[in-house]
Short mmCIF file of C-alpha atoms in Angstrom, two decimals:
data_model
loop_
_atom_site.label_atom_id
_atom_site.label_comp_id
_atom_site.label_asym_id
_atom_site.label_seq_id
_atom_site.Cartn_x
_atom_site.Cartn_y
_atom_site.Cartn_z
CA MET D 1 91.10 -59.36 -2.15
CA ASP D 2 90.79 -62.99 -1.87
CA GLU D 3 91.55 -65.42 -4.91
CA ARG D 4 87.96 -66.71 -4.66
CA TYR D 5 86.60 -62.96 -5.18
CA TRP D 6 88.78 -62.50 -8.25
CA LEU D 7 87.34 -65.85 -9.88
CA TRP D 8 83.81 -64.70 -9.10
CA ILE D 9 84.35 -61.26 -10.60
CA ASN D 10 85.81 -62.94 -13.83
CA LEU D 11 82.79 -65.31 -13.97
CA GLY D 12 80.35 -62.55 -13.28
CA GLY D 13 81.90 -60.40 -16.09
CA VAL D 14 81.76 -63.12 -18.70
CA SER D 15 78.30 -64.01 -17.61
CA ALA D 16 77.15 -60.33 -17.91
CA PHE D 17 78.77 -60.17 -21.21
CA GLY D 18 76.86 -63.28 -22.55
CA LEU D 19 73.61 -62.19 -21.10
CA PHE D 20 73.92 -58.55 -23.02
CA ILE D 21 75.09 -60.48 -26.20
CA LEU D 22 72.01 -62.69 -26.05
CA ILE D 23 69.77 -59.68 -25.45
CA SER D 24 71.43 -57.66 -28.31
CA LEU D 25 70.56 -60.71 -30.66
CA CYS D 26 67.03 -60.77 -29.40
CA THR D 27 66.60 -56.95 -30.25
CA ALA D 28 68.36 -57.28 -33.73
CA ILE D 29 65.19 -55.88 -35.37
CA ASN D 30 65.08 -52.53 -33.68
CA GLY D 31 68.27 -50.72 -34.97
CA PRO D 32 68.89 -48.20 -32.11
CA ALA D 33 68.02 -50.41 -29.31
CA GLN D 34 70.38 -53.12 -30.86
CA GLY D 35 73.15 -50.61 -31.33
CA ALA D 36 72.98 -49.49 -27.69
CA LEU D 37 73.01 -53.12 -26.44
CA VAL D 38 76.13 -53.87 -28.60
CA ILE D 39 77.96 -50.75 -27.22
CA ILE D 40 77.18 -52.05 -23.61
CA SER D 41 78.22 -55.64 -24.54
CA GLU D 42 81.43 -54.28 -25.79
CA ILE D 43 82.12 -52.05 -22.73
CA ILE D 44 81.29 -55.02 -20.50
CA ALA D 45 83.62 -57.21 -22.51
CA LEU D 46 86.56 -54.65 -22.21
CA LEU D 47 85.86 -54.43 -18.45
CA SER D 48 86.01 -58.30 -18.20
CA PHE D 49 89.24 -58.56 -20.26
CA ILE D 50 91.02 -55.99 -17.97
CA PHE D 51 89.64 -57.62 -14.75
CA ALA D 52 91.00 -60.98 -16.36
CA GLY D 53 94.40 -59.33 -16.86
CA VAL D 54 94.41 -57.94 -13.49
CA THR D 55 93.64 -61.52 -11.99
CA LEU D 56 96.50 -62.87 -13.68
CA TYR D 57 98.70 -60.53 -11.54
CA TYR D 58 96.99 -61.32 -8.25
CA ILE D 59 96.37 -65.15 -8.47
CA LYS D 60 99.52 -67.36 -8.51
CA ASP D 61 98.26 -70.94 -8.37
CA ARG D 62 96.61 -73.14 -11.09
CA GLN D 63 93.46 -71.20 -10.85
CA ARG D 64 94.82 -68.37 -12.80
CA TRP D 65 94.24 -70.52 -15.84
CA PHE D 66 90.60 -69.46 -15.43
CA ALA D 67 91.73 -66.01 -16.15
CA VAL D 68 93.48 -67.18 -19.11
CA SER D 69 90.47 -68.93 -20.34
CA VAL D 70 88.41 -65.55 -19.91
CA LEU D 71 91.03 -63.71 -21.78
CA SER D 72 91.16 -66.17 -24.67
CA PHE D 73 87.31 -66.44 -24.95
CA ILE D 74 86.74 -62.62 -24.96
CA GLY D 75 89.80 -62.16 -27.18
CA VAL D 76 87.82 -64.03 -30.01
CA TRP D 77 84.95 -61.69 -29.39
CA ILE D 78 87.09 -58.69 -29.43
CA ALA D 79 88.37 -59.76 -32.95
CA PHE D 80 84.95 -60.08 -34.05
CA GLY D 81 83.87 -56.73 -32.37
CA ILE D 82 86.67 -55.10 -34.36
CA GLY D 83 85.36 -55.95 -37.73
CA TYR D 84 81.90 -55.02 -36.52
CA GLU D 85 82.84 -51.49 -35.46
CA VAL D 86 85.16 -50.92 -38.40
CA GLY D 87 81.97 -52.04 -40.68
CA VAL D 88 83.64 -54.61 -42.78
CA ASP D 89 81.37 -55.64 -45.41
CA GLN D 90 81.19 -57.40 -48.79
CA ASP D 91 82.40 -54.15 -50.79
CA THR D 92 85.44 -53.77 -48.67
CA ASN D 93 88.82 -54.80 -50.35
CA ASN D 94 90.62 -55.73 -47.20
CA GLY D 95 87.94 -57.67 -45.43
CA TRP D 96 90.41 -60.82 -45.59
CA ILE D 97 92.44 -59.10 -42.93
CA TRP D 98 89.48 -59.15 -40.51
CA PHE D 99 88.77 -62.90 -41.37
CA TYR D 100 92.22 -64.17 -40.99
CA LEU D 101 92.85 -62.06 -37.83
CA TYR D 102 89.69 -63.76 -36.55
CA TYR D 103 90.78 -67.18 -37.52
CA VAL D 104 94.20 -66.83 -35.94
CA VAL D 105 92.76 -65.52 -32.66
CA PHE D 106 90.30 -68.45 -32.60
CA ILE D 107 92.87 -71.01 -32.96
CA ALA D 108 95.00 -69.38 -30.39
CA SER D 109 91.99 -69.34 -28.17
CA LEU D 110 91.14 -73.15 -28.77
CA VAL D 111 94.63 -74.11 -27.74
CA LEU D 112 94.76 -71.97 -24.54
CA LEU D 113 91.12 -73.09 -23.50
CA ARG D 114 92.07 -76.80 -24.08
CA TYR D 115 95.24 -76.25 -21.95
CA SER D 116 93.22 -74.19 -19.44
CA TYR D 117 90.64 -77.10 -19.10
CA ALA D 118 93.46 -79.37 -17.92
CA LYS D 119 94.84 -76.80 -15.37
CA ILE D 120 91.70 -75.57 -13.68
CA LYS D 121 90.15 -77.37 -10.71
CA GLY D 122 86.63 -77.37 -9.31
CA LEU D 123 83.53 -76.00 -10.77
CA PHE D 124 85.32 -73.50 -12.79
CA LYS D 125 86.60 -76.29 -14.94
CA LEU D 126 83.34 -76.23 -16.75
CA ALA D 127 83.85 -72.58 -18.17
CA PRO D 128 86.36 -73.42 -20.79
CA VAL D 129 84.04 -76.17 -22.24
CA PHE D 130 81.21 -73.51 -22.60
CA PHE D 131 83.73 -70.90 -23.87
CA ILE D 132 84.81 -73.39 -26.75
CA PHE D 133 81.09 -73.92 -27.52
CA PHE D 134 80.20 -70.35 -27.84
CA ASN D 135 83.40 -69.54 -29.77
CA ALA D 136 82.50 -72.34 -32.04
CA MET D 137 79.03 -70.81 -32.76
CA LEU D 138 80.59 -67.57 -33.45
CA THR D 139 83.09 -69.29 -35.80
CA LEU D 140 80.35 -71.02 -37.90
CA TYR D 141 78.78 -67.61 -38.21
CA MET D 142 81.98 -66.04 -39.41
CA VAL D 143 82.82 -68.88 -41.88
CA THR D 144 79.28 -68.39 -43.25
CA ILE D 145 79.90 -64.70 -43.67
CA HIS D 146 83.41 -65.25 -45.38
CA ILE D 147 81.89 -67.75 -47.78
CA TRP D 148 79.10 -65.15 -48.49
CA PHE D 149 81.75 -62.44 -49.08
CA MET D 150 83.80 -64.65 -51.35
CA LEU D 151 80.76 -65.31 -53.70
CA PRO D 152 81.25 -63.58 -57.04
CA THR D 153 78.69 -60.58 -57.35
CA ASN D 154 77.53 -58.56 -60.46
CA ASP D 155 78.45 -55.01 -60.06
#
């Protein structure tokens, strides 16, 4: 397959993932519908992650950094998804593991996205900027949850 097709497959996978995340946020009131959309989002994210990894094998020039940016973007969401599926809540004693794992993956993602922005050429160069923005929004949500979980409660 041509390099161009690999890049468009990666962009399409990330776009589909973003679309299903947005739809799952819109259906947050309805429990079963939101649960199904979250599972579909996780499957699409996993497939996009796999396709980005395969793209690293097939593309050998500077555009391979687009696949690196996709891997680092979805890696942050996978770290979030692990905590979501495990069901980390305020009563869990080792919820700190999830938060610190997320923060480490987020910082690594920022470094890789910043570096990939300098390496990618063409219109695909905009993708790392959007990835940083969406990961920052997720991180604000995670910091809010982390602060909320650290508040003392009356048991």
